[in-house]
Amino acid sequence: MSDRKNLDVAALTDQLRAVFSTWKRLSGAEIYLILVLFIFGLVTCFLLPVSAGYDEETHLIRVWEMSSWTFIPNNPLGKGMPFPAVYWEMSYRRPFIVRPVEMDFLEKYQGLRVDAHDYIYGSVETRSVYAPPLLLPQALIMHFFGRSERWSALTTFYACRMIGLLSFLILAWLAVRLIPFGKWTLAILAASPVVLLQASTISADAISNGIALLFIGATLARVNRRALYWKEWTAFAFLFLILFWGKLNIVPLAILPFLLLRPSNFKMRYGYASLLLVAMALFLLEVAGWNLIAYSRLHTAPTGTDPIAQIQFMLGKPLEFLGVLVNNVWTKGIDYLHDWIAIYGYNYWPVPIYTYFFYAAALLFSLFQPAGKANINRGTRIALVAVFVITYLATILSLYITFTPVGSHQVEGVQGRYFVTVMPLLFLALVGLKLFKRMQLPVVVPVALALASLVIFLAGMYLSYHVACGSQYYQSGLCYQPNYKNWAPDELYSPPVSNQLTLSQEIVAECNGMTELRIWMNTADSDPTQTTSFVLEDVQSNRDVFHASVPNSDLPAGAWYSLTFPADWSSQGKFYLLTITGATHDANGPRIALSLRQEYPAGKLYENGQPINKDLIFQTGCVTSWDKLRAAKSP
């Protein structure tokens, strides 16, 4: 018996030694990346509400479709392949009003199978028409554990998130391991707050972003060798193969090897030319061929878009288009940079401001780490910057062609998260400059700053998604509710209010300390000499909280108008009635913003006493969080 125990201890000791030996072979940057993505990524997988990631609903539909081994998008969806209704009911995106996750969410959904609430048999379509490999791991999870009902619908959903995270982790780790210089810079870039968000949701971005990082890291590793043979040629061919699986925004990275390599680097005849031909063939097959098939299956293109007509406009009016492009980069560049660092899904909630400061400092100080043994010459830096510019502009250009109405002077649909695969090129071009070599910083500095940014990012995520008015713990001002999912206040306005048209909106306060009510309105065509009456009544106590007649000249044109009053510290759950009416019949009053449909479940909107299928666009403002505590301490 003792011999068996000794053997078990010896085997365990050998396993621990093997693990320790493996970790010793990893660089500090690799260990940092693995631990951060694993720990913080898993937290994000469970902290972020179901389908709260960007386009997570439409990617989930594609995963469901692919889980039946159907890889052409929108082929049998709908009546031929109904979608599980339980995922619609769990989705954070379904309600019109964005609120914290219900306290009993897990208790309500954790045991339900995919067919628990039947299926959606009507018109179901996915906008996720990317190459199948980008969602294949999630589809395998759905097939073997979701469709087979081995796991509950919620467990399967989280497993799909985790397999996507694991896929990104492996690809990003390979990129950091292979890259010959700037390992710490790439590791911090590959574990930024927004990358963490993308990698931890069901999304094509997880694998696409990982492929881009791997392509950059592996390319720089290969071109660092002066002599290239068939082994290196085959490696490059494989890199092109997986690169063209990715989303369109990473395709321009294919230029990088051809800017860094010369025909003389290849020690076999026609090595450079044959690699170029292979890359072009793979591009035509994977990018052009797939998109011709896939995008023909997409039937919900944005209104006014026509890629062919847009290209004709660009070619017919090149100077006008160039002006549009320059204006976009100039006016939106800072916003793109802001969202490239950190953002929550659909920007429903603000990110704590210190997330940006700590992460920017971590990235900057990562440049003060030793660059590595590789020689980073001027040509390499120029190539990296050139591909950065090309890829940056190509990202904007792709959205202008596919997502923007023909001839528009604005580029629509561009988001900062799209530049996750672009920015590494710029920062890697800065690695090893003399400016940074003169002063070396301990690696603990960028690591501590990067970890601080992620901790703050996740703390803000918890407060925003799981605590009522939680975001007010890290930003000043009032807590405004409701938070509208589809924010479009100028889409629909009421007729001008007058003494013949009265609007009355029922309101239930969602927090204590209500001290403001604001309404979106437009007085562009109103008579500035007349007045409009606003009455806010506390129905339960039968008293007016606010009552005033305001000159139309003092009301805004397409903005909020606020009614302010002393804070009511027991306002939560109280029932209020807001009434707006004009002074005269002949003169035009302001027009009040309305929802496109009835979206506010707590109350109704009445027009001259009759309920209508709309709601006013309004928000209540409450003193909450730290401001509430300070107010309680004041005399």
XYZ file of C-alpha atoms in Angstrom:
635
model
C 0.000 0.000 0.000
C 2.847 2.368 0.900
C 4.555 1.586 -2.424
C 1.403 2.638 -4.265
C 1.280 5.902 -2.314
C 4.911 6.534 -3.118
C 4.218 5.950 -6.816
C 1.267 8.397 -6.712
C 3.398 11.045 -5.018
C 6.206 10.497 -7.497
C 3.806 10.782 -10.447
C 2.310 13.974 -9.031
C 5.797 15.381 -8.471
C 6.740 14.626 -12.078
C 3.573 16.343 -13.342
C 4.282 19.428 -11.239
C 7.852 19.514 -12.525
C 6.589 19.270 -16.117
C 4.159 22.134 -15.542
C 6.847 24.231 -13.863
C 9.261 23.468 -16.692
C 6.662 24.567 -19.248
C 6.050 27.866 -17.453
C 9.804 28.483 -17.233
C 9.977 28.300 -21.033
C 7.343 31.025 -21.354
C 8.305 34.682 -21.391
C 6.875 37.086 -18.840
C 4.672 38.646 -21.507
C 3.223 35.230 -22.425
C 2.455 34.377 -18.795
C 0.841 37.781 -18.287
C -1.330 37.371 -21.383
C -2.468 33.837 -20.505
C -3.357 34.691 -16.910
C -5.096 37.958 -17.741
C -7.196 36.548 -20.563
C -8.067 33.446 -18.554
C -8.972 35.167 -15.265
C -10.417 38.468 -16.459
C -11.925 36.831 -19.527
C -13.863 34.273 -17.501
C -15.144 37.022 -15.212
C -16.314 38.980 -18.253
C -18.045 35.902 -19.712
C -20.309 35.682 -16.676
C -20.482 39.362 -15.709
C -21.725 40.615 -19.075
C -25.481 39.948 -19.469
C -26.730 37.504 -22.082
C -26.452 39.025 -25.580
C -25.138 42.328 -24.200
C -22.033 42.115 -26.389
C -21.966 43.826 -29.769
C -24.162 41.927 -32.274
C -24.172 38.915 -29.963
C -27.775 38.061 -30.837
C -27.118 37.828 -34.559
C -23.904 35.820 -34.014
C -25.848 33.433 -31.763
C -28.391 32.902 -34.546
C -25.531 32.029 -36.904
C -24.086 29.631 -34.326
C -27.476 27.942 -34.040
C -27.700 27.632 -37.829
C -24.164 26.261 -38.157
C -24.779 23.779 -35.340
C -26.977 21.835 -37.800
C -24.006 21.727 -40.245
C -25.543 24.451 -42.415
C -22.735 26.862 -43.245
C -24.327 29.150 -45.850
C -26.001 31.914 -43.795
C -29.764 32.434 -43.837
C -30.347 29.221 -45.727
C -32.919 27.296 -43.656
C -33.542 29.922 -40.934
C -37.118 30.782 -40.072
C -39.774 28.173 -40.791
C -37.201 25.657 -41.981
C -35.064 26.061 -38.863
C -36.855 27.845 -36.015
C -34.760 29.637 -33.392
C -35.078 28.829 -29.647
C -37.320 31.452 -28.040
C -35.584 31.055 -24.691
C -32.531 32.916 -26.018
C -34.764 35.815 -27.055
C -36.315 35.950 -23.591
C -32.936 35.884 -21.825
C -31.447 38.553 -24.091
C -30.441 41.880 -22.604
C -31.247 43.436 -25.984
C -34.938 42.530 -26.108
C -36.504 45.108 -23.713
C -36.878 48.629 -25.113
C -35.670 50.087 -21.813
C -32.158 49.154 -20.626
C -32.082 48.268 -16.932
C -29.881 46.243 -14.556
C -30.132 42.470 -14.775
C -32.980 41.036 -12.703
C -31.930 39.724 -9.297
C -33.593 36.361 -9.951
C -32.216 35.939 -13.480
C -30.175 32.789 -12.762
C -32.945 31.212 -10.723
C -35.385 31.895 -13.536
C -33.341 30.562 -16.471
C -30.517 28.311 -15.280
C -32.367 25.005 -15.707
C -34.222 25.674 -18.971
C -33.427 23.634 -22.091
C -33.212 25.216 -25.523
C -36.781 24.187 -26.324
C -38.220 25.248 -22.950
C -40.201 28.169 -24.401
C -40.760 26.676 -27.847
C -39.227 28.189 -30.999
C -39.553 31.293 -33.168
C -41.007 30.049 -36.437
C -41.372 33.382 -38.217
C -38.869 35.526 -40.066
C -35.449 34.945 -38.507
C -32.294 36.263 -40.152
C -28.679 36.671 -39.153
C -26.430 39.561 -40.161
C -23.410 37.444 -39.237
C -22.386 36.260 -42.692
C -18.664 35.812 -42.041
C -16.609 32.745 -42.953
C -17.681 29.649 -40.973
C -14.331 29.087 -39.153
C -14.896 32.282 -37.133
C -17.832 30.706 -35.278
C -17.108 27.011 -35.734
C -15.972 26.315 -32.115
C -19.189 27.841 -30.776
C -21.259 25.879 -33.322
C -19.650 22.626 -32.138
C -20.576 23.450 -28.534
C -24.132 24.224 -29.587
C -24.408 21.013 -31.619
C -23.074 18.572 -29.049
C -24.414 20.169 -25.873
C -27.242 22.557 -26.788
C -29.173 20.713 -29.469
C -28.637 17.391 -27.703
C -30.027 18.981 -24.507
C -27.134 17.708 -22.422
C -26.797 21.183 -20.998
C -29.284 23.930 -20.290
C -29.671 26.814 -22.729
C -27.883 29.198 -20.353
C -24.985 26.812 -19.669
C -24.581 26.269 -23.412
C -24.559 30.035 -23.984
C -21.785 30.587 -21.453
C -19.848 27.615 -22.866
C -20.012 29.226 -26.323
C -18.567 32.394 -24.847
C -15.774 30.492 -23.113
C -14.756 28.473 -26.191
C -14.489 31.736 -28.131
C -12.343 33.183 -25.349
C -10.130 30.090 -25.379
C -9.757 30.335 -29.161
C -8.645 33.951 -28.911
C -6.305 33.155 -26.015
C -4.498 30.479 -28.046
C -4.139 32.687 -31.125
C -3.007 35.740 -29.136
C -0.544 33.655 -27.115
C 0.978 32.267 -30.317
C 1.319 35.819 -31.631
C 3.190 36.983 -28.511
C 5.328 33.865 -28.461
C 6.357 34.173 -32.106
C 6.909 37.904 -32.405
C 10.644 38.691 -32.221
C 10.282 42.101 -30.558
C 7.754 44.127 -28.573
C 6.331 41.143 -26.695
C 5.117 43.242 -23.775
C 3.574 45.853 -26.042
C 1.709 43.191 -28.023
C 0.609 41.383 -24.844
C -0.901 44.555 -23.399
C -2.547 45.361 -26.734
C -3.976 41.827 -26.899
C -5.518 42.130 -23.434
C -7.006 45.607 -23.595
C -10.465 46.249 -22.086
C -12.219 46.322 -25.468
C -10.376 43.206 -26.694
C -11.417 41.456 -23.490
C -15.030 42.414 -24.180
C -14.884 41.135 -27.766
C -13.116 37.894 -26.852
C -15.599 37.087 -24.066
C -18.775 37.364 -26.127
C -20.238 35.153 -28.833
C -18.776 37.001 -31.785
C -16.798 36.502 -34.965
C -14.390 39.136 -33.620
C -12.801 36.776 -31.081
C -11.177 34.505 -33.660
C -10.838 37.216 -36.336
C -8.899 39.487 -33.950
C -6.771 36.533 -32.838
C -5.953 35.635 -36.439
C -4.884 39.230 -37.128
C -2.541 39.294 -34.117
C -1.102 35.914 -35.080
C -0.548 37.050 -38.669
C 1.332 40.139 -37.504
C 3.443 38.254 -34.942
C 4.248 35.314 -37.219
C 5.033 37.558 -40.201
C 7.527 39.602 -38.198
C 9.073 36.378 -36.895
C 9.503 34.931 -40.397
C 10.783 38.041 -42.131
C 13.386 38.422 -39.398
C 15.156 35.483 -41.041
C 17.372 36.501 -43.917
C 17.099 33.225 -45.838
C 13.686 31.735 -46.565
C 13.096 28.226 -47.870
C 10.066 26.056 -48.645
C 9.339 25.655 -44.939
C 8.960 29.411 -44.540
C 7.074 29.660 -47.841
C 4.563 27.075 -46.614
C 4.194 28.922 -43.306
C 3.357 32.147 -45.144
C 0.859 30.331 -47.374
C -0.854 28.976 -44.257
C -0.933 32.463 -42.712
C -2.670 33.820 -45.817
C -5.121 30.926 -45.685
C -6.285 31.729 -42.145
C -6.016 35.520 -42.596
C -8.619 35.466 -45.360
C -11.019 33.613 -43.058
C -11.198 36.797 -41.018
C -13.441 39.824 -41.265
C -12.840 42.315 -44.051
C -11.085 44.781 -41.750
C -8.069 42.450 -41.358
C -7.651 41.564 -45.047
C -5.309 44.535 -45.806
C -2.765 42.998 -43.410
C -1.890 40.706 -46.329
C 0.226 43.556 -47.692
C 2.649 43.393 -44.752
C 4.820 40.397 -45.818
C 5.288 41.768 -49.339
C 6.498 45.124 -47.975
C 8.922 43.440 -45.586
C 10.233 40.724 -47.927
C 12.352 40.933 -51.049
C 12.583 38.315 -53.821
C 16.209 37.824 -52.817
C 15.104 36.582 -49.371
C 13.773 33.389 -50.972
C 16.443 30.805 -51.716
C 14.358 29.011 -54.345
C 13.383 30.183 -57.805
C 10.192 32.241 -58.047
C 9.571 31.965 -54.299
C 8.371 35.576 -53.930
C 6.271 35.539 -57.117
C 4.662 32.177 -56.341
C 3.773 33.341 -52.813
C 2.158 36.444 -54.291
C 0.138 34.297 -56.704
C -0.983 31.979 -53.890
C -2.051 34.966 -51.786
C -4.049 36.404 -54.703
C -5.688 33.039 -55.412
C -6.663 32.592 -51.762
C -8.017 36.150 -51.688
C -10.214 35.521 -54.722
C -11.447 32.213 -53.336
C -11.924 33.043 -49.660
C -12.685 36.768 -49.625
C -14.240 37.555 -53.000
C -15.829 34.134 -53.494
C -17.235 33.781 -49.997
C -18.598 37.313 -49.840
C -20.366 36.917 -53.192
C -22.152 33.917 -51.718
C -22.700 35.179 -48.181
C -23.768 38.770 -48.786
C -26.301 37.635 -51.375
C -27.984 35.907 -48.426
C -28.189 39.139 -46.412
C -31.585 40.754 -46.922
C -31.535 43.516 -44.286
C -28.955 45.934 -45.653
C -29.190 49.468 -44.175
C -31.645 51.790 -45.931
C -30.137 53.675 -48.863
C -27.052 51.492 -49.209
C -25.882 50.088 -52.524
C -22.207 49.018 -52.657
C -21.977 49.169 -56.462
C -23.618 52.609 -56.654
C -21.392 53.831 -53.813
C -18.235 52.738 -55.666
C -19.528 54.502 -58.776
C -20.019 57.660 -56.710
C -16.470 57.401 -55.320
C -14.963 56.937 -58.790
C -17.146 59.607 -60.398
C -16.494 62.242 -57.704
C -13.074 61.371 -56.256
C -12.391 64.813 -54.750
C -15.755 64.896 -53.010
C -15.204 61.405 -51.634
C -11.665 62.312 -50.502
C -13.164 65.220 -48.571
C -15.599 62.842 -46.858
C -12.748 60.521 -45.874
C -10.501 63.309 -44.561
C -13.370 64.882 -42.637
C -14.191 61.553 -41.001
C -10.621 60.948 -39.860
C -10.290 64.526 -38.588
C -13.605 64.770 -36.720
C -14.031 61.186 -35.488
C -10.436 60.092 -34.889
C -10.454 60.912 -31.161
C -13.789 59.123 -30.680
C -12.423 56.055 -32.453
C -9.336 56.119 -30.215
C -11.502 56.456 -27.106
C -13.693 53.477 -28.023
C -10.686 51.446 -29.174
C -9.447 51.386 -25.578
C -12.690 50.597 -23.752
C -16.437 50.524 -24.269
C -19.353 48.476 -22.982
C -21.712 46.713 -25.375
C -23.700 49.159 -27.527
C -22.344 51.985 -25.330
C -25.392 51.699 -23.059
C -23.331 52.588 -20.005
C -20.233 54.794 -19.608
C -16.839 53.263 -18.847
C -15.025 54.628 -15.754
C -12.712 57.378 -16.960
C -9.654 56.014 -15.133
C -9.809 52.896 -17.315
C -8.544 55.026 -20.200
C -5.814 56.783 -18.198
C -4.356 53.607 -16.703
C -4.464 51.643 -19.956
C -2.915 54.448 -22.019
C -0.115 54.772 -19.455
C 0.439 50.988 -19.429
C 0.719 50.907 -23.222
C 3.101 53.864 -23.259
C 5.347 52.397 -20.533
C 5.406 49.028 -22.294
C 7.516 50.756 -24.957
C 10.209 51.326 -22.296
C 10.775 47.570 -21.999
C 13.708 45.861 -23.791
C 12.772 45.379 -27.429
C 14.393 41.939 -27.731
C 17.258 40.555 -29.747
C 15.681 41.170 -33.142
C 16.950 43.957 -35.324
C 14.187 46.473 -36.027
C 15.451 48.437 -38.994
C 14.046 51.544 -40.576
C 12.449 49.575 -43.409
C 10.462 47.449 -40.956
C 9.152 50.532 -39.163
C 8.148 52.205 -42.431
C 6.350 49.037 -43.584
C 4.454 48.770 -40.289
C 3.362 52.411 -40.434
C 2.391 52.126 -44.108
C 0.212 49.071 -43.487
C -1.270 50.826 -40.442
C -2.380 53.758 -42.605
C -3.686 51.510 -45.374
C -5.603 49.248 -42.979
C -6.982 52.169 -40.968
C -8.359 53.854 -44.080
C -9.550 50.544 -45.549
C -11.591 49.903 -42.397
C -13.380 53.222 -42.816
C -13.707 52.691 -46.561
C -15.343 49.273 -46.142
C -18.047 50.785 -43.909
C -18.585 53.643 -46.348
C -19.196 51.196 -49.184
C -21.362 48.658 -47.350
C -23.056 50.557 -44.519
C -23.454 54.184 -45.667
C -26.169 55.583 -47.975
C -24.925 56.399 -51.457
C -23.278 59.819 -51.721
C -23.455 60.557 -47.987
C -21.033 63.126 -46.574
C -20.756 61.092 -43.368
C -19.279 57.619 -42.868
C -21.701 55.524 -40.841
C -21.152 52.386 -38.810
C -17.457 52.867 -37.927
C -16.663 51.933 -34.321
C -13.433 52.196 -32.400
C -13.370 48.467 -31.654
C -12.767 47.815 -35.370
C -9.226 49.184 -34.974
C -8.117 46.491 -32.510
C -6.265 44.799 -35.370
C -4.836 48.051 -36.742
C -3.246 49.753 -33.736
C -0.652 47.017 -33.031
C 1.066 47.965 -36.293
C 1.575 51.530 -35.110
C 2.816 50.674 -31.623
C 5.105 47.908 -32.826
C 6.679 50.454 -35.179
C 7.623 52.474 -32.081
C 9.241 49.589 -30.206
C 12.984 49.913 -29.714
C 13.340 53.574 -30.691
C 16.296 55.380 -29.109
C 13.881 57.560 -27.137
C 12.638 54.498 -25.249
C 16.011 52.743 -25.008
C 17.495 55.597 -22.999
C 15.263 54.874 -20.007
C 14.249 51.328 -19.114
C 11.383 50.876 -16.646
C 10.685 47.840 -14.461
C 8.083 45.633 -16.130
C 5.953 45.832 -13.005
C 5.020 49.417 -13.969
C 3.102 48.693 -17.203
C 1.760 45.432 -15.747
C 0.348 47.147 -12.651
C -1.209 49.930 -14.732
C -2.744 47.476 -17.220
C -4.192 45.334 -14.422
C -5.592 48.441 -12.726
C -7.344 49.453 -15.952
C -8.924 45.996 -16.276
C -10.031 45.889 -12.639
C -11.680 49.298 -12.997
C -13.245 48.255 -16.311
C -14.815 45.131 -14.786
C -15.898 46.972 -11.636
C -17.707 49.491 -13.842
C -19.247 46.615 -15.797
C -20.651 45.107 -12.601
C -22.017 48.419 -11.326
C -23.552 49.315 -14.692
C -25.212 46.015 -15.546
C -26.129 44.708 -12.106
C -26.747 47.716 -9.821
C -29.525 50.283 -10.302
C -27.893 53.646 -11.020
C -24.572 51.879 -10.438
C -22.663 53.955 -12.997
C -23.203 57.007 -10.776
C -20.616 55.579 -8.397
C -17.912 56.557 -10.885
C -19.353 59.606 -12.644
C -20.866 62.846 -11.435
C -24.393 64.061 -12.013
C -27.846 62.620 -11.664
C -28.973 59.092 -12.481
C -31.262 59.405 -15.495
C -33.921 56.764 -16.163
C -35.184 55.245 -18.365
C -32.166 54.407 -20.496
C -33.483 53.859 -24.035
C -32.128 50.981 -26.110
C -32.930 52.632 -29.439
C -32.056 56.282 -28.882
C -33.642 58.231 -31.745
C -35.469 61.240 -30.227
C -35.761 63.149 -33.520
C -37.456 60.324 -35.420
C -41.014 61.197 -34.352
C -42.614 64.302 -32.835
C -46.131 65.047 -31.672
C -48.283 67.691 -33.371
C -47.724 71.165 -31.848
C -49.242 71.330 -28.368
C -51.939 73.939 -27.787
C -54.994 74.414 -25.620
C -56.665 71.992 -28.033
C -53.915 69.350 -27.783
C -52.837 68.150 -24.351
C -50.298 65.379 -23.738
C -50.254 63.458 -20.440
C -47.604 60.835 -19.621
C -47.797 58.420 -16.700
C -44.415 58.032 -14.979
C -43.183 55.704 -12.236
C -39.945 56.815 -10.573
C -37.245 54.114 -10.594
C -35.046 55.581 -7.880
C -35.193 57.655 -4.723
C -33.999 61.240 -4.711
C -35.864 62.305 -7.870
C -35.125 65.971 -8.425
C -35.508 66.457 -12.180
C -37.710 65.452 -15.076
C -36.539 66.243 -18.592
C -38.437 66.044 -21.877
C -37.029 66.060 -25.418
C -38.762 68.676 -27.537
C -38.442 70.877 -30.588
C -39.619 74.501 -30.803
C -38.254 75.202 -34.301
C -41.701 76.098 -35.690
C -43.399 77.316 -32.496
C -44.653 80.826 -31.756
C -42.021 82.389 -29.474
C -44.534 84.897 -28.060
C -46.724 82.188 -26.527
C -46.240 79.933 -23.488
C -46.438 76.221 -22.746
C -47.671 74.774 -19.456
C -45.914 71.913 -17.632
C -47.539 70.217 -14.645
C -45.976 67.264 -12.796
C -48.421 65.746 -10.319
C -47.715 63.260 -7.531
C -50.864 61.228 -8.054
C -50.760 59.338 -4.766
C -50.522 62.467 -2.612
C -52.618 64.546 -5.034
C -50.141 67.451 -5.159
C -48.249 69.307 -7.854
C -44.517 68.701 -7.716
C -43.902 71.210 -10.513
C -46.210 73.693 -12.199
C -45.051 76.438 -14.557
C -45.911 78.255 -17.773
C -42.765 78.708 -19.824
C -42.314 81.083 -22.794
C -41.705 79.114 -25.979
C -38.660 81.275 -26.620
C -37.036 79.677 -23.536
C -37.630 76.132 -24.758
C -34.995 74.203 -26.768
C -35.060 73.203 -30.425
C -34.206 69.496 -30.528
C -32.851 69.044 -26.994
C -33.808 68.295 -23.401
C -35.936 70.678 -21.358
C -35.592 70.064 -17.621
C -38.101 70.549 -14.833
C -36.244 70.767 -11.513
C -37.686 70.541 -8.001
C -36.564 69.598 -4.461
C -35.341 66.011 -4.191
C -37.904 63.471 -3.023
C -35.939 60.874 -1.025
C -38.802 58.377 -1.140
C -39.706 58.778 -4.822
C -38.945 55.203 -5.934
C -42.141 53.494 -7.064
C -44.242 56.641 -6.852
C -46.766 57.310 -9.605
C -46.567 60.684 -11.360
C -48.493 62.318 -14.177
C -46.851 64.859 -16.485
C -49.233 67.118 -18.421
C -48.123 69.451 -21.239
C -50.494 71.909 -22.894
C -50.337 75.142 -24.888
C -51.779 78.524 -24.031
C -53.762 79.313 -27.182
C -55.517 77.532 -30.028
C -54.244 79.579 -32.950
C -50.511 79.681 -32.173
C -48.173 76.716 -32.665
C -46.581 75.316 -29.542
C -43.575 73.031 -29.233
C -43.573 69.501 -30.602
C -42.704 66.778 -28.088
C -40.549 63.768 -29.011
C -42.415 60.452 -29.087
C -41.292 56.844 -29.201
C -41.968 54.950 -32.437
C -44.029 52.438 -30.468
C -45.129 51.997 -26.875
C -41.830 51.288 -25.117
C -42.380 52.459 -21.529
C -44.131 49.592 -19.710
C -44.780 51.427 -16.433
C -47.165 54.055 -17.835
C -49.244 55.237 -20.764
C -49.345 58.385 -22.873
C -52.680 60.168 -23.306
C -53.568 62.621 -26.053
C -56.532 64.748 -24.949
C -57.364 62.059 -22.403
C -57.242 59.146 -24.865
C -54.432 56.548 -24.613
C -52.206 56.239 -27.687
C -49.652 53.612 -28.685
C -46.660 55.903 -28.064
C -44.684 57.359 -25.134
C -43.021 60.673 -24.496
C -39.235 60.655 -24.689
C -38.435 61.625 -21.115
C -36.052 60.854 -18.250
C -36.250 61.272 -14.507
C -33.105 62.440 -12.719
C -32.284 61.185 -9.213
C -29.583 62.050 -6.701
C -27.919 58.692 -6.034
C -24.712 56.960 -4.966
C -21.991 59.209 -3.510
C -24.001 62.386 -4.155
C -26.846 60.926 -2.105
C -24.488 60.062 0.760
C -23.018 63.564 0.714
C -26.504 65.094 0.678
C -27.499 62.947 3.676
C -24.500 64.220 5.669
C -25.086 67.895 4.843
C -27.042 69.915 7.452
